[in-house]
Coordinates of C-alpha atoms in Angstrom, one line a residue:
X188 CA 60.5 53.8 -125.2
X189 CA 57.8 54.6 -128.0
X190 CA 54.3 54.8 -126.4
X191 CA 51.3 52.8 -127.2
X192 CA 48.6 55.0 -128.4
X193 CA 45.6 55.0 -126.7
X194 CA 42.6 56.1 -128.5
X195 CA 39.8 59.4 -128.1
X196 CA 36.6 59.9 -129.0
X197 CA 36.1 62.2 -132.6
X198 CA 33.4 64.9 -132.6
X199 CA 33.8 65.2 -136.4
X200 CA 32.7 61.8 -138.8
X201 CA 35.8 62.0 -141.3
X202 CA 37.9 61.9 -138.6
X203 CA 36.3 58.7 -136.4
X204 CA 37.8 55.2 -136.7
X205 CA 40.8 56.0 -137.9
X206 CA 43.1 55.1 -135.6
X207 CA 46.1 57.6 -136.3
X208 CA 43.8 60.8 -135.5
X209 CA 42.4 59.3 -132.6
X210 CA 45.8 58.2 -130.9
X211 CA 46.7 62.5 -130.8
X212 CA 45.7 64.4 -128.7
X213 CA 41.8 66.0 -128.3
X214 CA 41.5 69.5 -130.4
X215 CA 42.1 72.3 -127.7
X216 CA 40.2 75.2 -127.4
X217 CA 41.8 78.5 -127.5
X218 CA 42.7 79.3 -124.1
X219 CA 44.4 76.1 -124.0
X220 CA 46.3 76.2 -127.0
X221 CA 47.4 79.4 -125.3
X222 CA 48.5 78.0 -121.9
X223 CA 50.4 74.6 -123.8
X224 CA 52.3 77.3 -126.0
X225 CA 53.4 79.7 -123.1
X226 CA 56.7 79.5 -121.6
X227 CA 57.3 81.8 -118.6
X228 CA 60.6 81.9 -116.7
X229 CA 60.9 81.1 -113.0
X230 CA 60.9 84.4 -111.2
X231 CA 60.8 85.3 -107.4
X232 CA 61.2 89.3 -106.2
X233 CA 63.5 88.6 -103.7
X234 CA 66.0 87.2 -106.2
X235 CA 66.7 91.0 -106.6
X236 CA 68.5 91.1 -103.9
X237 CA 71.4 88.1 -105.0
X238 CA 74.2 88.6 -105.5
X239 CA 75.2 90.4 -108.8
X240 CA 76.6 87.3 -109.9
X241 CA 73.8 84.9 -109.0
X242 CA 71.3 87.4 -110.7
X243 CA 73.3 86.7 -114.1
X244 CA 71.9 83.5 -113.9
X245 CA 68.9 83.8 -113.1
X246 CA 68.4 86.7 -116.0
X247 CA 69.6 83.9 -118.3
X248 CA 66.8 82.3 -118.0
X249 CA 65.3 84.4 -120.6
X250 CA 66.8 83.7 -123.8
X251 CA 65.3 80.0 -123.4
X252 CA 62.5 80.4 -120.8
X253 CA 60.2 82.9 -122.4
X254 CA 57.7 82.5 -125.0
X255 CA 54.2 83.6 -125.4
X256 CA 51.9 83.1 -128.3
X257 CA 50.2 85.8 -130.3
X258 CA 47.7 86.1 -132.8
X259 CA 50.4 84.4 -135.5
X260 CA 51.4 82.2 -133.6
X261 CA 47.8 80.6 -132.4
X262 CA 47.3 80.9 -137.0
X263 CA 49.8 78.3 -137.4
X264 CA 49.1 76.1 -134.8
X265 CA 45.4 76.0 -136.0
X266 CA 46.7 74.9 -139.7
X267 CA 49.4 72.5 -138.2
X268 CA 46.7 70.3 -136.1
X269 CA 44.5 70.9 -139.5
X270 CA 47.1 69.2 -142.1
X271 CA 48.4 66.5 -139.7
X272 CA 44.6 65.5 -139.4
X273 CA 43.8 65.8 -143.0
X274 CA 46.8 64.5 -144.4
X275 CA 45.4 61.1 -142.1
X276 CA 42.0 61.1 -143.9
X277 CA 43.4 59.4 -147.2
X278 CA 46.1 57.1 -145.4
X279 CA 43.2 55.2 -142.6
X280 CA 44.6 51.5 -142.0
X281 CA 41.5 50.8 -141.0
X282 CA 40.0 51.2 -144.4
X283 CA 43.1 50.3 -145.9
X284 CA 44.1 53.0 -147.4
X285 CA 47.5 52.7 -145.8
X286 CA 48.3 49.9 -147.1
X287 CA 47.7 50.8 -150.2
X288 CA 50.4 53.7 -150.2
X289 CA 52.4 51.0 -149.1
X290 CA 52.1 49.0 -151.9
X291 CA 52.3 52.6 -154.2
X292 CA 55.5 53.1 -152.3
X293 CA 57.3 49.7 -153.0
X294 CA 56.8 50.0 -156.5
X295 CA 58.1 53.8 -156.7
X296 CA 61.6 51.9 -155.0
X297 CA 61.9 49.3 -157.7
X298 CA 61.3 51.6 -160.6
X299 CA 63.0 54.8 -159.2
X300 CA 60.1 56.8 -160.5
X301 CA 58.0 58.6 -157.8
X302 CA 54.7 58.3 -160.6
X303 CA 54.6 55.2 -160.7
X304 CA 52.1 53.1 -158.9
X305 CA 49.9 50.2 -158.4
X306 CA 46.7 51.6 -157.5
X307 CA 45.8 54.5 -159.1
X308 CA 42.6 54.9 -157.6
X309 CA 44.7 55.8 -154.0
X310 CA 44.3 59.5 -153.4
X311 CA 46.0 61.7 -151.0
X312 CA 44.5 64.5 -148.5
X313 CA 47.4 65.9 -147.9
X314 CA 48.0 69.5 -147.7
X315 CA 51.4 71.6 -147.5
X316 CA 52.3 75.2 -146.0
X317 CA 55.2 77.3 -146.7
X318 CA 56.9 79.7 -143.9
X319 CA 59.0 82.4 -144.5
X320 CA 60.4 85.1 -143.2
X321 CA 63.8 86.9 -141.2
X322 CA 65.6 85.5 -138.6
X323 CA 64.7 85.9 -135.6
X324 CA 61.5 86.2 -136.1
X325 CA 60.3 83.5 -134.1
X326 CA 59.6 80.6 -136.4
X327 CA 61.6 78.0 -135.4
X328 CA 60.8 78.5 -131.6
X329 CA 57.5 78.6 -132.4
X330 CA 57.5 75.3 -134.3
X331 CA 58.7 73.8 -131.0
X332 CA 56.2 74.8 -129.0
X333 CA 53.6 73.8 -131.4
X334 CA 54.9 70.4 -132.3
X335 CA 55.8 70.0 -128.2
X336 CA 51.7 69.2 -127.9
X337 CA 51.8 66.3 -129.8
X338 CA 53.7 62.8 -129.0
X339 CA 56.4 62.2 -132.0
X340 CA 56.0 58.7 -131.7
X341 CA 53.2 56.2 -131.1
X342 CA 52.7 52.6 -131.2
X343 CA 49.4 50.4 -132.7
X344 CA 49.9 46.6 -131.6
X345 CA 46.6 45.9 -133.5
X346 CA 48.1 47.6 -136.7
X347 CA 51.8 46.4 -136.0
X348 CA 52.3 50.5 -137.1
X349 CA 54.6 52.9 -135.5
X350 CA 53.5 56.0 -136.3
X351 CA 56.0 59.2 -136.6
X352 CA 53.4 62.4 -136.2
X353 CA 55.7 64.6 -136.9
X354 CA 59.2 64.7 -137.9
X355 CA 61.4 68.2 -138.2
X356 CA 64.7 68.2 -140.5
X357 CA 67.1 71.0 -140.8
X358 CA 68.2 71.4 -144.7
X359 CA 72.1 71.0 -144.6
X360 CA 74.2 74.4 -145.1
X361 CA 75.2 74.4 -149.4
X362 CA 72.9 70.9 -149.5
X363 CA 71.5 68.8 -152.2
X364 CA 68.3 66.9 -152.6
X365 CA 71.2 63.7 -151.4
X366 CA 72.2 65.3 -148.7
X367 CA 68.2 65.9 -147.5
X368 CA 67.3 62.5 -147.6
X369 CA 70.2 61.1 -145.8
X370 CA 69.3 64.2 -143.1
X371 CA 65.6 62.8 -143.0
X372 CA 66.9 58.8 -142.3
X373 CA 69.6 60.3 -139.4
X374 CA 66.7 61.5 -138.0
X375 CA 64.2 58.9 -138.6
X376 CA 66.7 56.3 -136.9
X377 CA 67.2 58.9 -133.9
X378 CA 63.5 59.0 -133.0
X379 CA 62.6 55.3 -133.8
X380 CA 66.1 53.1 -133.0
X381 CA 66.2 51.8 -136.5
X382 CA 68.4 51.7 -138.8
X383 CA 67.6 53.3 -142.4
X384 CA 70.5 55.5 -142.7
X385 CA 72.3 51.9 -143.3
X386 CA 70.0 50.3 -145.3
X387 CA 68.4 53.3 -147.0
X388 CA 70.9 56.3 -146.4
X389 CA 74.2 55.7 -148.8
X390 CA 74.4 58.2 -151.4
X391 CA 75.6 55.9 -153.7
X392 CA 72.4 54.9 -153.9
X393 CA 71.2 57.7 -156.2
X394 CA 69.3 60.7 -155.5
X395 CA 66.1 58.8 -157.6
X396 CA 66.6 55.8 -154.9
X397 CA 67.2 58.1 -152.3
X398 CA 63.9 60.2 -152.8
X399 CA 62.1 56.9 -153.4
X400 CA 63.3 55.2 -150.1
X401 CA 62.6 58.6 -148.4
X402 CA 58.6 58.5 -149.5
X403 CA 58.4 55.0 -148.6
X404 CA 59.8 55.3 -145.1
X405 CA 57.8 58.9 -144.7
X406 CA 54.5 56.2 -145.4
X407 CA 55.8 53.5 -143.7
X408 CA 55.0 55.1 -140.3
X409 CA 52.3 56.9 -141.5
X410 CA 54.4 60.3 -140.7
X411 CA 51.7 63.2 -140.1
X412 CA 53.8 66.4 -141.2
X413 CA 57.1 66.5 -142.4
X414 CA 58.5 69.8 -141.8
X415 CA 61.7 71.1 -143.8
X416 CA 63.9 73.8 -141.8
X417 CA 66.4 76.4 -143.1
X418 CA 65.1 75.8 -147.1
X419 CA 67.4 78.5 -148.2
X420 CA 69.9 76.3 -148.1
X421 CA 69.2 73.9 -150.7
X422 CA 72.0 74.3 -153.2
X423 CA 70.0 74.6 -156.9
X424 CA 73.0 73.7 -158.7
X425 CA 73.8 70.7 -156.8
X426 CA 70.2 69.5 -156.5
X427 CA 69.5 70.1 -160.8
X428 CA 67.7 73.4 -160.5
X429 CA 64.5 74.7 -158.9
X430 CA 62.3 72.4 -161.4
X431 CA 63.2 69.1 -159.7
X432 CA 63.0 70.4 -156.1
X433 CA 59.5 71.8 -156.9
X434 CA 58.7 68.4 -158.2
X435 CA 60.2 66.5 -155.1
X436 CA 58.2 68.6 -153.0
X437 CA 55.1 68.6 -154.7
X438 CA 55.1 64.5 -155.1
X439 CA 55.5 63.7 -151.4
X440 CA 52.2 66.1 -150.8
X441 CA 49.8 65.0 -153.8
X442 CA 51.5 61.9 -154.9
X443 CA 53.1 60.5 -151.5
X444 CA 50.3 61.8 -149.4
X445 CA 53.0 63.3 -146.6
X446 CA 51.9 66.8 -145.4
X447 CA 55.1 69.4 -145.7
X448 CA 56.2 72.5 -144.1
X449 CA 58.8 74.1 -145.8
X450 CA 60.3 76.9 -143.3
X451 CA 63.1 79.6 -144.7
X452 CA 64.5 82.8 -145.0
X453 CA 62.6 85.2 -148.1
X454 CA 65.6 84.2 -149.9
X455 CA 63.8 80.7 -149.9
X456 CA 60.3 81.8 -151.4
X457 CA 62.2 83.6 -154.2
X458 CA 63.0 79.7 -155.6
X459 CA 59.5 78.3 -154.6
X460 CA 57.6 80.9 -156.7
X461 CA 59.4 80.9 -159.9
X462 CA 56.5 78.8 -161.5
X463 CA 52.9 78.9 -161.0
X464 CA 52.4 75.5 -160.6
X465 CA 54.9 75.6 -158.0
X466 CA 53.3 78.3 -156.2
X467 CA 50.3 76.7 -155.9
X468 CA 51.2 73.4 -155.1
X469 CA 54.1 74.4 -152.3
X470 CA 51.0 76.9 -150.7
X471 CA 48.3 74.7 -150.4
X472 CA 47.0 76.2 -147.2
X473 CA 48.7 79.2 -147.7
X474 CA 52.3 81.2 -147.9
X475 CA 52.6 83.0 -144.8
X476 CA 55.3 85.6 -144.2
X477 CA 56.6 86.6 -140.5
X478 CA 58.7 89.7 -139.9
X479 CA 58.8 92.5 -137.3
X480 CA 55.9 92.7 -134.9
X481 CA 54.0 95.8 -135.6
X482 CA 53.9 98.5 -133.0
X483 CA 50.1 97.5 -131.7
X484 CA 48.6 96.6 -129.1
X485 CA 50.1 93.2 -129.2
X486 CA 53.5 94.4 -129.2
X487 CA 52.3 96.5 -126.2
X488 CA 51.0 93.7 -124.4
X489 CA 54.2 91.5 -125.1
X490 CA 56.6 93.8 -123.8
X491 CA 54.3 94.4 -120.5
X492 CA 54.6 90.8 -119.7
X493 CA 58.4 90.5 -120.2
X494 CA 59.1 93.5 -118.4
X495 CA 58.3 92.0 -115.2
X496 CA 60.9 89.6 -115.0
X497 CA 63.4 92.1 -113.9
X498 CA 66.2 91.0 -111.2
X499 CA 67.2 94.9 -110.7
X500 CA 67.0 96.6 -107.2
X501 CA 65.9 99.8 -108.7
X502 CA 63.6 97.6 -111.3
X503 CA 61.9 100.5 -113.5
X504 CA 58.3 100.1 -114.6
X505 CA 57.6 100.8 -118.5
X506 CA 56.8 103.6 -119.1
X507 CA 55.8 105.1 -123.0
X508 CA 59.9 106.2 -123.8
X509 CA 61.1 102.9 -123.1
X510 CA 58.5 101.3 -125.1
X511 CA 59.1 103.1 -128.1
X512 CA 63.4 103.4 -127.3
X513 CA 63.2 99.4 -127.2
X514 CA 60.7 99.5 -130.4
X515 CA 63.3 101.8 -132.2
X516 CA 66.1 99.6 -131.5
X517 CA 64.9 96.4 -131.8
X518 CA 62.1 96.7 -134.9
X519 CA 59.7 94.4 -133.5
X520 CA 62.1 91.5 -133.9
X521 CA 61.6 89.5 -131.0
X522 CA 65.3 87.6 -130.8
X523 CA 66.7 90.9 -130.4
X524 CA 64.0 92.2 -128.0
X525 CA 64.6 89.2 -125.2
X526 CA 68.7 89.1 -125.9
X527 CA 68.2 93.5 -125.7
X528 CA 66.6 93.0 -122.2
X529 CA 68.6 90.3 -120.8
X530 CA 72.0 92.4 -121.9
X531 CA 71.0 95.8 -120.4
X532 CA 69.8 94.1 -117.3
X533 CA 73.2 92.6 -116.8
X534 CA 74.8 96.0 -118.1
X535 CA 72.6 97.2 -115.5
X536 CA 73.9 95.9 -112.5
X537 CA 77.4 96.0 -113.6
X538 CA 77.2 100.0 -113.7
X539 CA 75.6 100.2 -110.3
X540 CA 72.3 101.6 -111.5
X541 CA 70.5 98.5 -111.2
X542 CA 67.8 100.5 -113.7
X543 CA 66.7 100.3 -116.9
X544 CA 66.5 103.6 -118.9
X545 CA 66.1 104.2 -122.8
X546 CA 70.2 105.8 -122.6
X547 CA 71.6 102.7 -121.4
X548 CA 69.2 100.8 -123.7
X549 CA 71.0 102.5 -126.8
X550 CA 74.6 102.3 -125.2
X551 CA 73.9 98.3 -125.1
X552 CA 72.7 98.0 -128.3
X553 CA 75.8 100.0 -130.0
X554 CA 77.7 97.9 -128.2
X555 CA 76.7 94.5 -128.4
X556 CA 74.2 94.3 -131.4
X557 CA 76.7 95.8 -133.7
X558 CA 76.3 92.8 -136.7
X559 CA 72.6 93.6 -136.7
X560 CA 72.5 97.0 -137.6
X561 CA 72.4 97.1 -141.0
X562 CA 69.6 95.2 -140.4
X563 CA 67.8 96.9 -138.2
X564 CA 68.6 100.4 -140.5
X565 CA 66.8 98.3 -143.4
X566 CA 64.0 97.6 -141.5
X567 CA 63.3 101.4 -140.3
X568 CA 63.8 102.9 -143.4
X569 CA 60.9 100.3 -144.7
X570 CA 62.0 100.0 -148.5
X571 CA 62.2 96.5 -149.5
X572 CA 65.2 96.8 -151.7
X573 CA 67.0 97.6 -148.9
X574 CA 65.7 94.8 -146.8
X575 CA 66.2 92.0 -149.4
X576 CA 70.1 92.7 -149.2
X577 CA 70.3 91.7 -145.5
X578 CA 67.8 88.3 -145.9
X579 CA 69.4 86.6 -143.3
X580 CA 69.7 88.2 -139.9
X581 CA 73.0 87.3 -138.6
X582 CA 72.4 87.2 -134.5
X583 CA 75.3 88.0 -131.8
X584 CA 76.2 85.1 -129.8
X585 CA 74.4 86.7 -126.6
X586 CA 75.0 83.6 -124.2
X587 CA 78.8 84.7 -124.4
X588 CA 77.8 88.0 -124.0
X589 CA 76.2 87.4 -120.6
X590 CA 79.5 85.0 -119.8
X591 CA 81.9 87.7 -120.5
X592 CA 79.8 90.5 -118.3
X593 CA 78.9 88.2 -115.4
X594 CA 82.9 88.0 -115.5
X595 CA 83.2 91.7 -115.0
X596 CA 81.0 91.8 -111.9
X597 CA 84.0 89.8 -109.7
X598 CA 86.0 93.0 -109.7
X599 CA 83.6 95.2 -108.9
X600 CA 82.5 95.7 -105.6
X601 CA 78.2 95.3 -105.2
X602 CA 75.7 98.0 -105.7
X603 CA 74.3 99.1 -102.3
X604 CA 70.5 99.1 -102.4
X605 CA 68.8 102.7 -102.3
X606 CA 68.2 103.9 -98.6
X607 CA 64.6 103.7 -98.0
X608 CA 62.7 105.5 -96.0
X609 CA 62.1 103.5 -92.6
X610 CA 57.9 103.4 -93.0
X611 CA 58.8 102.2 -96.9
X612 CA 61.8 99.8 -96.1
X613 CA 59.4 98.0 -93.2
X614 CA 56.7 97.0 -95.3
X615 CA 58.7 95.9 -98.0
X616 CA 60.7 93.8 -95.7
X617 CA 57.7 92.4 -94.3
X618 CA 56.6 91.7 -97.6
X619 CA 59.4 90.0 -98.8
X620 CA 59.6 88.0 -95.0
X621 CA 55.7 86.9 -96.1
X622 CA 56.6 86.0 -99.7
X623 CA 58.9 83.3 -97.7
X624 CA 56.0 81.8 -95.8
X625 CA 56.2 84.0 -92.6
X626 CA 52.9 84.1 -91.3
X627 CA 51.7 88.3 -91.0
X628 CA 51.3 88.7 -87.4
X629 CA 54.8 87.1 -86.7
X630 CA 56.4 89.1 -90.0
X631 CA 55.4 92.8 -89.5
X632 CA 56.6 93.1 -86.0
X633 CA 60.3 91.6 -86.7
X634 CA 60.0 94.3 -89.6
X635 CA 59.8 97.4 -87.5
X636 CA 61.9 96.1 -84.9
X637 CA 64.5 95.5 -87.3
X638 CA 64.2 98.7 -89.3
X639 CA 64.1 100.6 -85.9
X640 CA 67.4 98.6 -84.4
X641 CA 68.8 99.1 -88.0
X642 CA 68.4 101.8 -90.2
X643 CA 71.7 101.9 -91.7
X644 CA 71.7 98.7 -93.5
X645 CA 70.0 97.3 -96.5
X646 CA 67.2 94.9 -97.0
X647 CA 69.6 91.8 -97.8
X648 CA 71.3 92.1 -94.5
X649 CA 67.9 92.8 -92.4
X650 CA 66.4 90.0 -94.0
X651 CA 69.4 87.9 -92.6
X652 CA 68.8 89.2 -89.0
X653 CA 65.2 88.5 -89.3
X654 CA 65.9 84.4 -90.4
X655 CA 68.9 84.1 -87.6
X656 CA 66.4 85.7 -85.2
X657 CA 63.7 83.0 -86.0
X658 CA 66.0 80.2 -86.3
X659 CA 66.8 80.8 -82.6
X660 CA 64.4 78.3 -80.5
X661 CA 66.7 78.1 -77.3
X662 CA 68.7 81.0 -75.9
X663 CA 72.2 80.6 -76.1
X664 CA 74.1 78.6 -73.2
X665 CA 76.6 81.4 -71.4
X666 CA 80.0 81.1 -71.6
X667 CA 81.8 79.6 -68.0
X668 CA 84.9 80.6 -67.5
X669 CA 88.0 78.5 -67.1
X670 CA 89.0 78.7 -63.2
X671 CA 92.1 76.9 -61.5
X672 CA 91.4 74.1 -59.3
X673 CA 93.7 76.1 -56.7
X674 CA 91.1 79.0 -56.9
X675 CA 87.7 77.2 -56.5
X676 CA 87.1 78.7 -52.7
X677 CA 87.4 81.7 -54.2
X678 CA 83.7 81.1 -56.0
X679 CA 80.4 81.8 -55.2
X680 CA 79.3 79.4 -52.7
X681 CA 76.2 78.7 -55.3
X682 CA 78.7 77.0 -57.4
X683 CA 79.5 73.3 -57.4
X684 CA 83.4 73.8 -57.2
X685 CA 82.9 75.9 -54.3
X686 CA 81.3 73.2 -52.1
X687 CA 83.6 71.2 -53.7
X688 CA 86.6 72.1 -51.9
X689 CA 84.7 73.8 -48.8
X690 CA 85.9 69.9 -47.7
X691 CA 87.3 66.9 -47.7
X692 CA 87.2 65.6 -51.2
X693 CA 85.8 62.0 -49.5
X694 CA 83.3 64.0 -48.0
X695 CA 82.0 65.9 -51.4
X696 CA 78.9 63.4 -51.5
X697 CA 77.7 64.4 -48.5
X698 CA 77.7 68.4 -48.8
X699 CA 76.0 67.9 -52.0
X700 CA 73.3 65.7 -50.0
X701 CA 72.8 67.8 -47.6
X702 CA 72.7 71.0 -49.8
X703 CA 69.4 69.1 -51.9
X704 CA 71.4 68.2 -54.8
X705 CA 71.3 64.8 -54.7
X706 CA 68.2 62.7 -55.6
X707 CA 67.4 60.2 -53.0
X708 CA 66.1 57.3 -55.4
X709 CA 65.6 54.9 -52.7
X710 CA 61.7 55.6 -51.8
X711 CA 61.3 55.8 -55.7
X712 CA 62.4 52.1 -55.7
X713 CA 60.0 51.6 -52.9
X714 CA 57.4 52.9 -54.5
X715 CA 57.6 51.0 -57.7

């Protein structure tokens, strides 16, 4: 179900009534650019003490659950919310601008000629970007965080419009220009329900209709940034050399009026700069490269913050050999940093140590991050003609990794927890009996009782005792043992099968009568 947009005030004047700016979202400040981009994992201390198992689950969490924005990052989001609302100045429906795109567009179909037009007088505002840099680095994540602030779609009854704000398509592996277009429709249709990859998307067609249909849907819901993933793969044989793709590119920015993101490995930029119109066109707000993080105080920063979500019993705080052991290893490349940490932690409770330490840090990485290291060697020695062979950054599949250990901790038997001292091991199960809602007073007392009743076992098992001793409202009925009938005179006369057969069994009612332990109802009826 597509939204209807509802509209927001503008602060600046370009940008009021035009009703495709003021259906997005307000402009954030800063701080909450920073709190909409930042993904944290879900984290509680006490998970530490899971079982191994259970932990490798919870660990996993990290390879999808943890981003957070630095100064790059907050760069491009400021120039994404700056082209999508640009590239709206020229294409207003209010002013009907829009329509005359439209009108631009149809004729581009008919003729197969993205020059040709009907109004020359329409102009476009538009504005594209280019992206490169290794994998890993962050750039497609980062995209979805950024574009995750905006709706994708949005309806305007009063404009009969549905408007597409921004719409991401992944270049096809050994791909044409063809083979773009019929990606961009596929998508298109996914989004919206329609149905252009029937009417539009056959590749009979030709790749001058195809390009043509592709501007004229791209206008058709006034589509705020159109952003091209994995360029590297466009096949310049296949597509009729780097000319025409320049030229493709170049018309749905100045011509079209679409803004473009073209995201890729350096291999891509090598094909986007072999002119100098090119160049400039593809870069209108700039080229901008991404690689390793540098070893600042960002970098610092970063790895503080992820180095709290340990689930390790003898979690290790960072200390200045670990960051510059995980700095070594990894290069700054953040992929590998989060798939490095998530790996040693599980290697980590595998061995028994439940610690992190720059030895076991290396000993995972030869182990696991073998298809990397060239890589990483490239990257350390610093000499670009070594990094230019190894453009693409091939990653291990690390969510088999974690599969294939959490496998190997059902054979081996669980990690005690270090023995404590008894002062130490009170408080921090009183602690960890607060963090579960425990109020203080009731919390600290079960602690030392505990601790002083058992000393010998670990936190997970006194934490047990503590919630089985809460849970217990009534004291426990006792056991009565089974008697024969044959044997009841042999009781103590305070029990009812005593006075039972102290008698006649017609006579029962009146022993119990006169012992008190029947209630005379009678003056109760009176009464009432």
């Amino acid at each position: 179900m597509i939204p209807l947009a509802r509209y927001h005030e503008q602060q600046l004047p370009e940008y009021q009534d035009n009703p495709l700016i003021s259906a997005l979202p307000p402009i954030p400040d800063l701080q909450e650019v920073v709190g909409l981009m930042q993904q944290l994992p879900s984290f509680e201390p006490q998970e530490a003490l899971l079982d191994g198992r259970l932990r490798a689950h919870a660990i996993a969490r990290l390879l999808h659950g943890f981003f957070q924005p630095l100064s790059h990052h907050l760069e491009l989001e400021s120039k994404i919310s700056l082209m999508i609302r640009q590239g709206y100045i020229g294409r207003n429906p209010a002013s009907g601008a829009w329509y005359a795109h439209l009108q631009n567009g149809y004729r581009r179909v008919e003729e197969e000629d993205l020059d040709a037009a009907v109004y020359q007088s329409v102009t476009s505002t538009a504005n594209s970007l280019s992206l490169f840099g290794c994998s890993g680095c962050g750039k497609t994540r980062t995209l979805e965080r950024i574009l995750g602030m905006y709706p994708q779609a949005l309806h305007h009854p009063d404009y009969n419009i549905t408007q597409l704000v921004y719409l991401k398509v992944d270049c096809p592996i050994d791909g044409d220009l063809d083979e773009l277009c019929l990606s961009f429709f596929n998508e298109v249709d996914k989004i919206l329900g329609t149905h252009y990859s029937r009417s539009h998307g056959r590749k009979k067609l030709g790749t001058k209709r195809l390009m043509a249909s592709m501007c004229q849907v791209a206008n058709l819901h006034a589509l705020g940034v159109l952003i091209i993933d994995e360029v590297q793969n466009l096949n310049e044989a296949r597509s009729g050399g780097a000319e025409k793709m320049h030229n493709f590119f170049v018309s749905l920015v100045n011509t079209i009026g679409v803004p473009i993101i073209q995201v890729g490995t350096h291999r891509a930029s090598k094909f986007f700069q072999r002119t100098f119109r090119a160049a400039r066109r593809v870069s209108g707000l700039g080229s901008i490269r991404w690689d390793r993080l540098p070893r600042d105080e960002h970098w610092k920063r970063l790895l503080k913050r992820l180095w709290k979500y340990q689930w390790l019993r003898n979690a290790a705080p960072l200390d200045d050999e670990l960051e510059s052991t995980m700095y070594d290893l990894t290069q700054g490349v953040m992929d590998i940093v989060i798939k490095l940490f998530a790996l040693a932690q599980i290697r980590a409770i595998v061995t028994g140590v439940e610690c992190i330490k720059p030895l076991l840090l290396r000993r995972v990485f030869e182990d696991e991050f073998k298809p990397v290291h060239p890589m990483l060697a490239a990257l350390r020695s610093g000499r670009p003609e070594l990094i230019a062979k190894y453009d693409d950054l091939l990653m291990p599949e690390i969510e088999g990794r974690l599969l294939t250990l959490s496998r190997s901790l059902d054979n081996l038997p669980q990690p005690k927890a270090p023995a404590l001292p008894a002062d130490d091991k009170a408080k921090r199960l009183a602690s960890l009996l607060e963090e579960m809602e425990i109020p203080r007073d009731i919390a600290i007392p079960i602690a030392d009782e505990l601790v002083v009743e058992y000393p010998d076992i670990p936190l997970a098992a006194l934490i047990h005792k503590a919630t089985a001793y809460l849970a217990q409202d009534v004291p426990k009925r006792p056991s009565v043992s089974r008697v024969k009938r044959t044997e009841w005179r042999c009781l103590s006369e305070e029990d009812l099968r005593r006075r039972y057969a102290d008698g006649p069994e017609s006579e029962a009612y009146d022993r119990f009568k006169q012992a008190g332990l029947i209630l005379d109802m009678r003056p109760l009826l009176r009464a009432s």
